[in-house]
Amino acid sequence: MTADATAVPEADWGRAVALVRAADTVALACHVTPDGDALGSMLGFGLALRAAGKHVVASFGDRGFTVPRLLRFLPGQDLLVEPAAYPAEPSLMMTFDASTMDRLGLLAPNAGKAAELVVVDHHVSNTRFGSLHLVDPGAASTTMLVERLAGRLGLTVDRDVATCLYAGLVTDTGSFRYSATTPAAHAMAGRLIAAGLDPDAIARELWDRSPFAYLRVLGAALDRVTLEPEGAGGRGLVWTYLTRVDRARHGLPYDEVEGVIDVIRRVDEAEVAVVLKEDDEGGWNVSTRSKGAVDVARACTALGGGGHPCAAGFSSTLSPEETMASLRPLLTPDAA
Ligand code: AMP
Ligand code: MN
Ligand code: MN
C-alpha cells in the first residue's frame, strides 16, 4: 500500500489541531506491551507537546507496568505514569498504534470515558473506536502520522522527539527492509536524522544487543523448531515456541525474546513463520510473519488478535500444539 495523503480528511486534521490547541492537559496512551512504534509515537508527540507548554501524561495499560528493556533508551520516559495514576475521565485522550480499544488493556475504561478520543494509527484493521480518527493504513508507522500532526501544530521536532519518531519508523519498516519502505519513509528518516539523532546508537539499542542468556534461550527455540512443508497451503510453515521455564532456566525476562521471530522467519522453505512465547503468567503471545502470499492479519484477527498482512499476532491460553491446531487452517494463500 502506498502512503495516501488523503486517507485522513483535511477537516479531521483541522479538528485534531483545534482539540490539541484548546487542551491544557493531554492524556496519551499506546498499545499494551509497546513496541518501538507504539512507545516512540506516544513519547515523541508527548515531548513535543510538553515543549509547547502542555501538561502531558502518557501510559500503556499493562498489568505489571514496565517499559521493555529494548525501549528504555527512548527520551521522554519521565512522561510515563502507571495506569492507576492515569486520569479516569480525560478531557482529551489520544491513542497511538492501537488498532482496537482492547489493545489499550487497563486503559480501555479511561478511553471509554474520555470526552474526546483521538485515535492515531496506521493499521488496516483499525476499528475506529474514538471520536476522531487520524488513521492512514498507507503510513509506514504511526510515527509518520505524528510527524504530520506535529507539523500542523507547529511543534518543534528536536533531537529527542526525532529519536522517538525514528525508533517507530525503523521498527515498523524493519530498518527499511519491509514493504512499508516507501519514498515517504526514507524522506521522513532524512528529516529526522537532520534533527541530529544518532542512527547507529538507535539501531544498536533496538537490535544489536542482548544479554548472554538470550543466546541460550534462542538455542532452546531452535532445538524444537518445526518445518511443515505442506503448511500454509503448501507454501511451507516454520514454527517454534519458548516457555517461561526456558527463560527462567537462564534468567531471561520476557521482553528479551521479541527478536526470535526474526531468526525463524528467514528460512527459504516457509512462507509463514510463527513463534509462540509464554509470558511470566503462563499466557501465550503468538507472533506470525508472512512473506506476502498469506495474510496473517486475517488469520490472527480471526483468533482475537490483529496486525498487518505480513506481521500480526494474537494471545492464547492454550498449549502451543492446540494453538497451532487452530491457526494452521487459517494460514491460506490469498487467491492470485
Ligand atoms: P509482534 O509479533 O508482537 O511483533 O506483533 C506483530 C504485529 O501484530 C504488531 O505490530 C501488532 O500490530 C500486531 N499484534 C500482535 N499481537 C496482537 C494482539 N494480541 N492483538 C492485536 N494485534 C496484535
Ligand atoms: Mn505496534
Ligand atoms: Mn505500528
Short mmCIF file of C-alpha atoms in Angstrom, two decimals, residues 26 65 152 180 228 250:
data_model
loop_
_atom_site.label_atom_id
_atom_site.label_comp_id
_atom_site.label_asym_id
_atom_site.label_seq_id
_atom_site.Cartn_x
_atom_site.Cartn_y
_atom_site.Cartn_z
CA VAL A 26 -3.42 15.87 27.04
CA PHE A 65 3.70 -1.84 34.07
CA ARG A 152 0.32 21.07 11.52
CA ALA A 180 6.33 -0.39 4.17
CA GLU A 228 5.91 -28.22 7.80
CA HIS A 250 18.66 -18.84 32.05
#
